[in-house]
Coordinates of C-alpha atoms and ligand atoms in Angstrom, one line a residue:
M1 CA -0.3 -0.2 0.2
C2 CA 2.0 3.1 -0.7
G3 CA 5.5 3.6 -0.5
I4 CA 7.5 6.3 0.5
V5 CA 11.1 7.3 0.0
G6 CA 13.3 10.3 0.7
Y7 CA 17.0 11.5 0.4
I8 CA 18.6 14.2 1.4
G9 CA 22.5 14.4 1.2
T10 CA 25.6 15.3 -1.3
K11 CA 24.8 11.8 -3.7
K12 CA 22.4 12.5 -7.4
A13 CA 18.8 11.4 -5.3
S14 CA 17.3 10.6 -8.5
P15 CA 19.1 7.2 -8.8
I16 CA 18.6 7.0 -5.3
L17 CA 14.8 6.8 -5.2
I18 CA 14.0 5.4 -7.9
N19 CA 15.9 2.5 -6.5
G20 CA 14.9 2.4 -3.3
L21 CA 10.4 2.7 -5.1
L22 CA 11.8 -0.5 -6.5
R23 CA 12.2 -2.4 -2.7
L24 CA 8.8 -1.1 -2.3
E25 CA 7.6 -2.5 -4.7
Y26 CA 6.1 -5.3 -3.3
R27 CA 3.3 -3.7 -1.3
G28 CA 1.1 -2.9 -3.8
Y29 CA 0.8 0.2 -6.7
D30 CA -0.1 1.5 -9.1
S31 CA 1.8 4.6 -10.4
A32 CA 4.8 6.5 -8.8
G33 CA 6.4 9.8 -9.5
I34 CA 9.7 11.5 -7.8
A35 CA 10.6 15.3 -7.0
T36 CA 13.8 16.9 -6.7
I37 CA 14.6 20.3 -6.0
E38 CA 16.7 21.2 -9.0
K39 CA 18.8 25.2 -9.3
S40 CA 15.9 25.9 -11.3
G41 CA 13.3 24.1 -9.0
I42 CA 11.8 21.9 -8.0
S43 CA 10.8 19.0 -10.8
I44 CA 8.8 17.3 -10.7
M45 CA 8.5 13.5 -13.2
K46 CA 5.3 11.1 -12.3
D47 CA 3.6 8.4 -14.1
K48 CA 1.0 5.4 -13.8
G49 CA 2.0 2.1 -14.1
R50 CA 5.1 0.6 -13.1
V51 CA 8.2 2.2 -10.7
K52 CA 11.0 1.0 -13.8
N53 CA 8.6 3.7 -16.7
L54 CA 10.0 6.6 -14.6
Y55 CA 13.5 5.4 -16.8
N56 CA 11.5 6.7 -19.4
L57 CA 10.3 9.6 -18.8
D58 CA 11.4 12.7 -20.8
G59 CA 15.0 15.0 -18.9
I60 CA 14.9 12.0 -15.9
D61 CA 18.6 11.4 -16.4
N62 CA 19.2 15.5 -16.3
L63 CA 17.9 15.3 -12.6
E64 CA 21.1 16.8 -10.8
G65 CA 19.1 17.0 -7.4
T66 CA 20.3 16.0 -4.0
I67 CA 17.5 16.6 -2.3
G68 CA 14.2 14.7 -3.3
I69 CA 10.7 13.0 -2.3
A70 CA 9.5 9.2 -3.9
H71 CA 6.2 7.6 -4.0
T72 CA 4.4 4.7 -5.4
R73 CA 0.7 5.5 -5.0
W74 CA -2.0 2.8 -4.4
A75 CA -5.2 4.7 -5.5
T76 CA -7.9 5.1 -2.7
H77 CA -9.3 8.6 -4.3
G78 CA -9.2 8.6 -8.2
K79 CA -8.4 6.1 -10.9
P80 CA -4.8 5.4 -11.4
S81 CA -3.8 7.9 -13.8
K82 CA -0.2 10.9 -14.0
E83 CA -2.6 13.7 -12.8
N84 CA -3.2 11.5 -9.1
S85 CA -0.1 10.2 -9.4
H86 CA 2.0 11.9 -6.1
P87 CA 4.4 13.9 -5.5
H88 CA 1.7 16.9 -5.7
S89 CA 2.0 20.4 -5.8
D90 CA 0.0 23.2 -4.9
N91 CA -1.4 26.1 -6.8
S92 CA 2.1 27.9 -6.9
K93 CA 4.4 24.9 -7.0
T94 CA 6.3 26.4 -3.8
F95 CA 5.7 22.5 -2.4
S96 CA 6.2 19.7 -3.3
V97 CA 3.8 16.6 -1.4
V98 CA 3.7 12.7 -1.4
H99 CA 2.0 11.2 1.5
N100 CA 0.7 7.6 2.4
G101 CA -2.8 7.5 4.2
I102 CA -5.9 8.4 3.9
I103 CA -7.5 11.9 4.7
E104 CA -10.6 11.3 5.8
N105 CA -12.0 15.2 6.1
Y106 CA -10.5 16.5 2.5
N107 CA -13.7 16.9 0.5
E108 CA -14.1 19.6 3.6
L109 CA -10.4 21.2 3.5
R110 CA -11.1 21.3 -0.3
K111 CA -14.0 23.4 0.0
F112 CA -12.3 25.8 2.0
L113 CA -9.5 25.8 0.0
T114 CA -11.2 26.4 -3.0
D115 CA -13.4 29.3 -1.2
N116 CA -9.5 30.0 -0.8
G117 CA -8.9 31.1 -4.3
Y118 CA -7.5 27.7 -5.1
T119 CA -7.8 25.2 -7.3
F120 CA -7.0 21.1 -7.8
Y121 CA -6.0 19.5 -10.9
S122 CA -6.9 16.0 -8.9
Q123 CA -9.0 13.3 -7.5
T124 CA -7.3 12.6 -4.8
D125 CA -7.3 14.0 -0.8
T126 CA -3.3 14.3 -1.3
E127 CA -3.8 17.5 -3.2
V128 CA -5.3 19.8 -0.1
I129 CA -2.1 19.1 1.8
P130 CA 0.4 21.5 -0.2
N131 CA -2.5 23.9 -0.8
L132 CA -3.1 23.6 2.9
I133 CA 0.4 24.2 3.4
H134 CA 0.7 27.5 1.0
Y135 CA -2.0 29.1 2.7
Y136 CA -0.4 28.9 6.8
Y137 CA 2.4 29.3 5.1
N138 CA 1.7 32.8 2.9
K139 CA -0.6 33.9 6.0
D140 CA 2.8 34.1 8.7
S141 CA 4.2 37.2 8.3
K142 CA 7.7 36.3 10.5
N143 CA 9.8 35.3 8.2
D144 CA 12.4 33.1 10.1
D145 CA 13.8 29.2 9.7
L146 CA 10.3 27.7 11.7
K147 CA 8.4 29.1 9.0
L148 CA 7.5 26.7 7.3
L149 CA 7.6 24.7 10.0
R150 CA 5.4 26.0 11.6
A151 CA 2.9 26.1 8.1
I152 CA 3.2 22.0 8.0
K153 CA 2.5 21.9 11.4
S154 CA -0.7 24.3 11.1
A155 CA -2.0 22.5 8.1
C156 CA -1.3 18.5 9.7
M157 CA -3.2 19.7 12.8
D158 CA -6.6 20.1 10.6
L159 CA -5.5 17.0 8.2
K160 CA -7.8 13.6 10.0
G161 CA -7.5 10.5 8.9
S162 CA -3.6 9.0 8.4
F163 CA -0.9 10.6 7.1
A164 CA 2.9 10.0 6.5
I165 CA 3.6 13.1 4.1
E166 CA 7.2 14.7 2.8
V167 CA 7.2 18.1 2.1
L168 CA 9.6 20.2 -0.1
C169 CA 9.9 23.8 -0.8
K170 CA 11.5 25.4 -2.8
D171 CA 12.1 29.0 -0.8
F172 CA 14.1 25.9 1.6
P173 CA 16.5 24.2 -1.3
D174 CA 18.1 22.7 1.7
N175 CA 16.1 21.0 3.7
M176 CA 13.1 18.6 3.8
I177 CA 10.4 17.8 5.8
V178 CA 8.7 15.0 7.0
V179 CA 6.4 13.7 10.2
R180 CA 4.2 10.8 10.9
K181 CA 0.5 9.7 11.9
D182 CA -0.6 6.2 11.7
S183 CA 0.9 5.7 8.8
P184 CA 4.7 4.4 8.9
L185 CA 7.9 6.5 8.0
V186 CA 11.4 5.7 9.2
I187 CA 14.5 8.2 9.1
G188 CA 18.0 6.2 8.0
K189 CA 21.6 7.8 8.9
G190 CA 24.3 8.4 7.0
E191 CA 27.7 10.4 6.7
N192 CA 26.6 13.8 5.5
E193 CA 23.3 11.6 4.5
N194 CA 19.7 11.3 5.3
Y195 CA 17.2 8.2 4.4
I196 CA 13.7 8.1 4.5
S197 CA 11.6 5.2 4.1
S198 CA 8.3 4.2 4.6
D199 CA 9.9 0.7 4.5
I200 CA 13.2 -0.4 7.0
P201 CA 13.9 -2.8 4.1
A202 CA 14.2 -1.0 1.3
I203 CA 16.8 1.3 2.6
L204 CA 18.9 -1.4 4.7
S205 CA 21.6 -1.5 2.2
F206 CA 22.6 2.5 2.6
T207 CA 22.5 2.2 6.6
R208 CA 21.3 0.1 9.9
D209 CA 20.8 3.3 11.7
F210 CA 17.2 4.9 12.0
Y211 CA 15.2 7.1 13.9
L212 CA 11.9 5.6 14.3
L213 CA 9.6 8.0 14.7
N214 CA 6.0 8.8 16.7
D215 CA 2.7 10.5 15.4
Y216 CA 2.8 14.1 15.2
E217 CA 6.9 14.0 15.4
F218 CA 7.8 16.5 13.2
V219 CA 11.6 16.4 11.5
V220 CA 13.6 19.1 9.4
L221 CA 15.7 16.9 7.5
S222 CA 19.5 18.7 6.1
R223 CA 22.7 17.0 4.8
N224 CA 24.0 16.2 7.9
K225 CA 21.2 15.9 10.5
A226 CA 17.7 15.1 11.5
E227 CA 15.8 17.7 13.7
F228 CA 12.9 16.6 15.8
Y229 CA 10.4 19.0 17.4
D230 CA 6.6 17.0 19.1
K231 CA 3.2 19.0 18.3
D232 CA 3.9 21.8 20.7
L233 CA 6.5 23.0 18.0
K234 CA 8.9 22.5 21.0
P235 CA 12.4 19.8 20.0
I236 CA 13.7 17.0 21.2
N237 CA 15.8 14.1 21.5
K238 CA 15.3 10.8 19.6
D239 CA 18.1 7.7 19.8
V240 CA 19.4 6.1 16.9
K241 CA 18.0 2.7 16.7
N242 CA 20.3 0.1 15.2
I243 CA 18.4 -2.3 13.2
E244 CA 20.2 -6.2 12.7
W245 CA 18.6 -7.3 9.5
D246 CA 21.3 -7.2 6.9
A247 CA 19.7 -6.2 3.2
S248 CA 21.2 -9.8 1.7
S249 CA 17.9 -11.2 4.0
A250 CA 15.7 -8.9 2.3
E251 CA 17.0 -9.9 -2.0
K252 CA 15.4 -12.9 -2.9
D253 CA 18.9 -15.4 -2.3
G254 CA 18.9 -17.4 -5.9
F255 CA 14.8 -18.3 -5.6
D256 CA 12.7 -17.2 -8.4
D257 CA 10.6 -15.1 -6.2
Y258 CA 10.4 -13.5 -2.5
M259 CA 7.0 -16.0 -1.6
L260 CA 9.1 -19.2 -2.5
K261 CA 12.2 -17.9 -0.6
E262 CA 10.2 -17.4 2.3
I263 CA 8.6 -20.6 2.1
Y264 CA 12.6 -22.5 2.9
E265 CA 13.0 -19.8 5.0
Q266 CA 10.5 -21.4 7.5
P267 CA 12.6 -24.4 9.5
N268 CA 15.5 -21.2 9.9
A269 CA 12.2 -18.8 11.1
I270 CA 10.5 -20.9 13.4
R271 CA 14.3 -21.4 15.2
E272 CA 15.0 -17.9 15.4
T273 CA 10.9 -17.1 16.8
I274 CA 11.8 -19.9 19.3
G275 CA 15.4 -17.9 20.1
A276 CA 15.8 -18.6 23.6
K277 CA 12.0 -18.8 24.6
L278 CA 11.4 -22.3 25.3
N279 CA 14.0 -24.5 26.7
E280 CA 12.5 -28.1 27.0
N281 CA 13.5 -28.6 31.0
S282 CA 13.0 -25.1 31.8
K283 CA 10.0 -22.7 32.3
C284 CA 9.2 -20.8 28.5
E285 CA 10.9 -17.7 29.7
F286 CA 9.9 -13.9 28.1
E287 CA 11.9 -10.9 29.1
E288 CA 9.4 -8.5 27.6
L289 CA 6.7 -9.7 29.9
D290 CA 6.2 -8.8 33.8
F291 CA 2.7 -10.7 34.2
T292 CA 1.7 -11.7 37.5
K293 CA 0.2 -15.7 38.3
E294 CA -2.6 -13.3 39.8
Y295 CA -3.1 -11.4 37.6
L296 CA -3.3 -13.7 34.1
L297 CA -5.8 -15.8 36.9
S298 CA -7.5 -13.1 37.4
L299 CA -8.6 -12.6 33.8
N300 CA -12.2 -12.8 32.6
K301 CA -11.2 -13.2 29.0
I302 CA -8.2 -13.3 26.2
Y303 CA -9.3 -11.5 22.7
I304 CA -7.3 -11.6 20.0
V305 CA -7.4 -9.7 17.1
A306 CA -5.9 -9.3 13.5
C307 CA -6.3 -9.2 9.9
G308 CA -6.2 -11.6 7.6
T309 CA -3.8 -14.3 7.4
A310 CA -2.6 -13.0 10.5
M311 CA -6.4 -13.9 12.8
H312 CA -5.6 -17.6 10.9
A313 CA -2.4 -17.3 13.6
G314 CA -4.9 -16.0 16.2
L315 CA -7.7 -18.8 15.5
S316 CA -5.2 -22.0 15.6
T317 CA -4.1 -21.3 18.7
R318 CA -7.1 -20.7 20.6
N319 CA -7.4 -24.2 21.5
T320 CA -3.4 -23.9 23.0
I321 CA -4.5 -21.3 25.0
E322 CA -7.8 -22.0 26.0
K323 CA -6.9 -25.8 27.3
L324 CA -3.3 -24.7 28.8
C325 CA -4.8 -22.1 30.8
K326 CA -8.5 -22.4 30.9
I327 CA -8.6 -18.8 30.3
P328 CA -11.9 -18.3 27.2
T329 CA -10.1 -16.9 24.0
E330 CA -11.7 -15.1 21.4
V331 CA -10.2 -14.5 18.4
D332 CA -11.5 -11.7 16.3
I333 CA -11.3 -9.9 13.2
A334 CA -9.7 -5.9 14.0
S335 CA -12.1 -4.3 10.7
E336 CA -15.2 -5.8 12.7
F337 CA -14.3 -5.4 16.7
R338 CA -13.1 -2.5 16.7
Y339 CA -16.5 -1.2 15.7
R340 CA -18.9 -3.6 17.8
D341 CA -18.1 -2.4 20.7
P342 CA -16.5 -5.5 22.3
L343 CA -16.4 -6.6 26.1
V344 CA -13.3 -5.4 27.2
N345 CA -12.7 -4.3 30.4
E346 CA -9.1 -4.2 32.9
K347 CA -9.2 -8.4 33.3
T348 CA -9.5 -8.9 29.7
L349 CA -5.9 -9.2 27.6
C350 CA -5.8 -8.4 24.6
I351 CA -3.4 -10.0 22.2
F352 CA -2.8 -7.9 18.9
I353 CA -1.0 -10.2 15.6
S354 CA 0.5 -7.7 13.0
Q355 CA 3.5 -8.9 11.1
S356 CA 4.1 -5.5 9.6
G357 CA 3.0 -3.7 12.6
E358 CA 1.1 -1.3 10.5
T359 CA -2.0 -2.4 10.0
A360 CA -4.4 0.0 10.9
D361 CA -7.9 -1.6 11.5
T362 CA -5.8 -4.3 14.6
I363 CA -3.7 -0.9 15.4
A364 CA -7.1 0.8 15.9
A365 CA -8.4 -2.2 17.8
L366 CA -5.4 -1.9 19.8
K367 CA -5.8 1.8 20.7
L368 CA -9.4 0.7 22.0
C369 CA -8.9 -1.6 23.9
K370 CA -6.6 0.4 25.9
E371 CA -8.5 3.3 26.4
K372 CA -11.2 0.1 28.3
G373 CA -9.0 -0.6 30.3
A374 CA -7.4 -3.5 28.8
K375 CA -3.8 -4.4 29.4
T376 CA -2.8 -5.3 26.0
L377 CA 0.5 -6.8 24.4
T378 CA 1.1 -7.3 20.4
I379 CA 3.2 -10.1 18.3
T380 CA 4.9 -8.4 14.9
N381 CA 7.6 -8.9 13.0
V382 CA 9.1 -5.8 12.4
I383 CA 10.5 -4.2 15.4
G384 CA 9.9 0.1 16.2
S385 CA 6.5 -0.4 13.8
S386 CA 3.9 1.5 14.1
I387 CA 1.7 -1.2 16.1
T388 CA 5.0 -1.6 19.3
R389 CA 5.0 1.8 19.6
E390 CA 1.1 2.0 21.0
A391 CA 1.1 -1.5 22.8
D392 CA 2.0 -1.8 26.5
Y393 CA 3.7 -5.1 25.8
S394 CA 5.6 -6.0 22.2
I395 CA 6.8 -9.4 21.6
Y396 CA 8.4 -10.3 17.8
T397 CA 8.4 -13.0 16.2
H398 CA 11.8 -12.6 14.8
A399 CA 11.0 -14.5 10.8
G400 CA 13.0 -11.5 9.2
P401 CA 11.8 -9.9 6.4
E402 CA 9.0 -10.6 4.8
I403 CA 8.3 -9.3 1.0
A404 CA 5.6 -10.9 -0.6
V405 CA 2.4 -9.9 -0.3
A406 CA 1.7 -13.4 0.6
S407 CA 2.7 -14.4 4.2
T408 CA 3.3 -17.9 4.7
K409 CA 6.8 -17.8 7.5
A410 CA 5.1 -14.9 9.5
Y411 CA 2.5 -16.6 10.1
T412 CA 4.0 -20.2 11.2
S413 CA 6.6 -18.1 12.9
Q414 CA 3.2 -16.5 14.5
V415 CA 1.3 -20.2 15.1
V416 CA 4.8 -20.8 16.6
L417 CA 4.9 -18.0 19.0
L418 CA 1.6 -18.3 20.5
N419 CA 2.5 -21.0 21.5
I420 CA 5.3 -20.5 23.4
L421 CA 3.2 -17.5 24.9
A422 CA 0.3 -19.8 26.3
I423 CA 3.4 -22.8 27.7
Y424 CA 4.4 -19.0 29.1
F425 CA 0.7 -18.1 30.5
A426 CA -0.1 -21.8 32.3
E427 CA 3.6 -22.5 33.5
T428 CA 3.3 -18.4 35.2
M429 CA 0.1 -19.4 36.1
G430 CA 1.0 -23.0 37.7
M431 CA -1.2 -24.6 34.8
T432 CA -0.3 -28.3 35.5
N433 CA -0.9 -30.5 31.9
P434 CA 1.6 -33.2 31.1
C435 CA 1.1 -32.8 27.2
I436 CA 2.8 -29.2 28.2
K437 CA 6.2 -30.9 28.0
D438 CA 5.5 -32.9 25.1
L439 CA 4.7 -29.6 23.1
K440 CA 8.1 -28.3 24.5
E441 CA 9.5 -31.2 22.9
E442 CA 6.9 -30.6 19.3
I443 CA 7.9 -27.6 19.5
L444 CA 11.1 -27.6 19.2
N445 CA 11.1 -30.8 17.0
L446 CA 9.4 -28.1 14.7
P447 CA 11.9 -26.6 12.4
K448 CA 13.5 -30.6 11.2
K449 CA 9.9 -31.7 10.4
V450 CA 9.3 -28.4 7.9
E451 CA 12.4 -29.9 6.2
E452 CA 11.4 -32.7 5.5
C453 CA 7.7 -31.7 4.5
L454 CA 9.5 -28.9 2.6
K455 CA 11.0 -31.9 0.8
I456 CA 7.0 -32.2 -0.8
S457 CA 7.6 -29.8 -2.5
E458 CA 7.3 -31.7 -6.3
K459 CA 4.9 -33.7 -5.8
V460 CA 2.4 -30.9 -4.7
K461 CA 4.0 -29.5 -7.9
D462 CA 2.2 -32.3 -10.1
F463 CA -0.7 -31.7 -7.9
S464 CA -1.0 -27.9 -9.4
K465 CA 0.1 -28.3 -12.7
K466 CA -3.3 -30.7 -12.9
V467 CA -6.1 -28.2 -11.2
Y468 CA -4.4 -24.7 -12.2
N469 CA -7.0 -24.4 -14.3
E470 CA -10.2 -25.5 -12.7
K471 CA -12.6 -22.0 -11.5
D472 CA -13.2 -23.0 -8.1
I473 CA -12.0 -25.2 -5.8
F474 CA -12.7 -25.9 -1.9
F475 CA -11.2 -27.0 0.8
L476 CA -13.0 -28.9 4.5
G477 CA -11.3 -29.9 7.6
R478 CA -12.7 -30.1 11.4
G479 CA -10.7 -28.3 14.8
V480 CA -7.2 -26.5 13.9
D481 CA -7.7 -28.5 10.8
E482 CA -10.3 -26.0 9.3
V483 CA -8.4 -23.1 9.8
V484 CA -5.5 -24.3 8.1
A485 CA -8.4 -24.6 5.0
R486 CA -8.6 -21.3 5.8
E487 CA -5.6 -20.0 5.3
G488 CA -5.0 -22.0 2.7
S489 CA -8.4 -21.3 0.4
L490 CA -7.1 -17.3 1.4
K491 CA -3.4 -17.7 -0.2
L492 CA -5.3 -19.5 -3.6
K493 CA -7.4 -16.5 -3.4
E494 CA -4.6 -13.9 -3.0
I495 CA -1.8 -15.0 -6.0
S496 CA -3.7 -17.8 -8.1
Y497 CA -7.5 -15.5 -8.5
I498 CA -9.0 -18.8 -8.2
H499 CA -12.3 -18.8 -7.0
S500 CA -11.6 -21.1 -3.6
E501 CA -13.8 -21.6 -0.5
S502 CA -13.3 -22.8 3.0
Y503 CA -15.5 -25.1 5.1
A504 CA -16.4 -26.4 8.3
A505 CA -16.1 -30.3 7.2
G506 CA -19.2 -30.9 9.3
E507 CA -21.2 -27.7 7.7
L508 CA -20.8 -29.0 4.3
K509 CA -24.2 -31.0 4.2
H510 CA -25.6 -28.0 6.2
G511 CA -25.2 -25.6 2.5
P512 CA -22.2 -25.8 0.7
I513 CA -22.4 -29.5 -1.0
A514 CA -24.9 -28.4 -3.1
L515 CA -22.1 -27.1 -5.1
I516 CA -19.9 -29.6 -5.0
E517 CA -20.4 -31.4 -8.6
K518 CA -18.1 -33.3 -11.0
D519 CA -14.7 -33.4 -10.8
I520 CA -14.9 -29.9 -8.9
T521 CA -11.2 -30.4 -6.9
V522 CA -11.6 -30.7 -2.9
I523 CA -8.9 -30.7 -0.7
G524 CA -9.0 -32.2 2.4
I525 CA -6.9 -31.8 6.1
M526 CA -6.7 -33.8 8.3
T527 CA -4.5 -34.0 10.9
D528 CA -7.2 -34.7 14.0
P529 CA -6.7 -38.8 15.1
N530 CA -9.8 -37.5 16.6
L531 CA -11.2 -36.6 13.8
V532 CA -9.9 -37.7 11.6
E533 CA -12.4 -40.1 10.6
K534 CA -15.4 -37.6 10.2
T535 CA -13.4 -35.5 8.1
V536 CA -13.3 -39.0 6.3
S537 CA -17.2 -39.4 6.0
N538 CA -17.0 -36.0 4.9
L539 CA -14.5 -36.6 1.8
Q540 CA -15.6 -39.4 0.6
E541 CA -19.5 -37.6 0.2
V542 CA -17.6 -35.7 -2.0
I543 CA -16.2 -38.3 -4.0
T544 CA -19.8 -39.7 -4.2
R545 CA -20.4 -36.8 -6.0
G546 CA -17.5 -36.4 -8.3
A547 CA -15.2 -34.2 -6.4
K548 CA -11.5 -34.9 -7.6
T549 CA -9.9 -35.3 -3.4
M550 CA -6.3 -34.2 -2.6
V551 CA -5.6 -34.6 1.0
I552 CA -3.2 -34.0 3.3
S553 CA -2.3 -36.0 6.4
N554 CA 0.1 -37.3 9.3
Q555 CA -2.9 -39.6 10.1
K556 CA -3.3 -43.4 8.5
I557 CA -5.9 -43.6 6.3
D558 CA -7.1 -45.6 2.7
D559 CA -4.9 -43.8 0.3
T560 CA -6.3 -45.1 -2.4
M561 CA -9.8 -43.3 -1.6
F562 CA -8.3 -39.9 -2.7
E563 CA -6.8 -39.0 -5.6
F564 CA -3.5 -37.3 -4.1
V565 CA -2.7 -37.5 -0.3
I566 CA 0.7 -35.9 0.1
N567 CA 1.7 -37.0 3.9
I568 CA 3.5 -34.6 6.2
P569 CA 5.1 -35.1 9.2
N570 CA 3.5 -35.9 12.4
T571 CA 3.5 -33.6 15.7
H572 CA 0.9 -32.1 18.6
P573 CA -2.2 -31.3 17.6
F574 CA -1.5 -28.1 18.7
I575 CA 1.0 -27.1 16.3
S576 CA 0.1 -28.8 13.4
P577 CA -1.4 -26.5 11.6
I578 CA 2.2 -25.3 10.7
I579 CA 3.2 -28.4 9.2
S580 CA -0.1 -28.9 7.5
I581 CA 0.2 -25.5 5.5
I582 CA 3.9 -25.6 4.2
P583 CA 1.9 -28.0 1.2
L584 CA -0.9 -25.1 0.6
Q585 CA 1.3 -22.5 0.7
L586 CA 3.4 -24.4 -2.4
F587 CA 0.5 -25.2 -4.0
S588 CA -0.8 -21.7 -4.7
Y589 CA 2.8 -20.8 -5.3
Y590 CA 2.5 -22.9 -8.0
I591 CA -0.4 -22.8 -9.5
A592 CA 0.4 -19.7 -9.7
K593 CA 3.5 -20.0 -11.0
E594 CA 2.0 -22.2 -13.7
K595 CA -1.0 -19.6 -14.5
G596 CA 2.3 -17.1 -14.9
L597 CA 0.6 -14.5 -12.4
D598 CA 3.6 -12.0 -10.6
V599 CA 3.2 -14.1 -7.4
D600 CA 4.5 -11.7 -5.0
K601 CA 3.2 -8.8 -6.3
P602 CA -0.9 -10.4 -6.7
R603 CA -3.0 -7.6 -8.2
N604 CA -5.2 -5.7 -6.2
L605 CA -3.6 -6.3 -2.4
A606 CA -0.9 -4.5 -0.8
K607 CA 1.7 -6.0 1.7
S608 CA 0.9 -3.5 4.7
V609 CA -2.4 -2.2 4.8
T610 CA -1.9 1.3 6.5
V611 CA -5.4 2.6 5.9
E612 CA -9.4 1.3 6.8
Ligands
AGP1 C1 -1.7 -12.5 3.9 O1 -1.5 -13.3 2.6 C2 -2.5 -11.4 4.0 N1 -1.2 -10.5 2.8 C3 -3.3 -10.7 4.7 O2 -4.4 -11.3 4.9 C4 -2.1 -9.8 5.7 O3 -1.9 -11.3 6.8 C5 -3.5 -8.9 6.8 O4 -3.2 -7.4 6.0 C6 -2.9 -8.6 7.8 O5 -1.1 -8.1 8.2 P1 -0.4 -7.1 9.0 O6 -0.3 -9.2 9.4 O7 0.6 -7.2 8.9 O8 -1.0 -6.8 10.1

């Protein structure tokens, strides 16, 4: 979802900006543009389509400026077009702005500005920003160094919604000002240069030292410094944070696509997630958490709130928490939860899962729970992401950067971490459950078992080749296998554009079976020994109606019943989703490849959904 890059230093800005945008491509976008400060003033180059199209624009090679801003746009207000692409200018062409997020009151602001003589040339919400800055800039009679900052601050105070913005002004050719509210933005510190990006990996090859911004922190950037101001324009100090990821872990490492690379990174990602938290013979440790036995015993409920795949990670683990801790646990979709006045109070622990840590609905749900007095804990993959600055407690999956839009290693790492968290809660509460020992052992065995499971890749590829032209594919399961069915179905939709549905197998007779006809593909997941027989019966019902079936199982089943059987390593039922999802990740990947689709950047989707 929209990407921002910026550079201020001594090198030519345009190649750095375009390179940065290319690294942000995975976020999803439909147009791109850059603005640099040249001797002649601000120069803007933009167009709809791919970032690489910028290389073909007239005059791009002549840009010499060493300060610039850049943007990839994912259309919200107004179709993808050159006019709607960023950067946007004010009417006098004094300011140039790129913006991520949504200005909710843009109609009101547009009317205000139109009444004050301003004209608009795009359909975007963003175009109000440079004009509003101009409005305040013109009204300010003082001509000091802070004039630009004052105008930007006044404009930002009028904006409702979310924004991360970069501003260039032709009257201040050696500065850039940036600010954020509910939308990601980081500053990378170099030697006599500063980099700006909505995402750390985009500028990791230039620096590992970052300033992380909070809402309404204004930054005046010059070549050799970054000055920070709060909402009242009082100077504030910021520490530099060193990021451990290296740039190569954000590259493809010889794989055709990031998604495939990330699927294969899962054994290691899981190892990193387990880290020192879990030890077979001692209690689980989370040094970031200080939950007492009394606090955990006082809880009336745990809510797990997230979106998409991250929500599936929550669903996969609800059972573990309830069984080990005996605390009722509900899992909800963040965009629904935040608007349904949930029953949350100081006796509720609210857990928010987000790979990116930037998902707008999840962050808003967290803020709501804080207001209601609950303790908030976030599980994320991105250190310093927005959600970690809001939550009372943050724990990290340490899965490394996930670039492909379709989440794979983040999901399995989230499920691992949630299971370890459930054990930590149970141990802290003094709950004794004989299965904990076995579960711990099996979690520690996971990296090896996932490695083993990845060996079935060719078999999955064969089946994918048979069904890649299908119009509809169904996924069935019971218990945790039903959650895996949902996640498998989501993966398939996202990257192959095949219509797919997932159902609790027992629900089949209550409606969905009407859709089953000859040759339709149905995938069954069966890992729970207590439920396998029942799911087999449901699959028998679809086979009778002519369906082709692929089955994923770690149980003893009659292979001859099904067209295709994928045997996966056995493990503790609580963590079986971590293994059973692997063939389904590969399945969606190979189908998308067979169809010649862009696996890493599926249409209409963005890696981090920073707007509602
Ligand atoms: C996963 O494949 C999806 N791209 C999507 O559902 C994703 O999990 C969701 O948008 C949540 O993102 P987050 O984990 O960064 O909050």
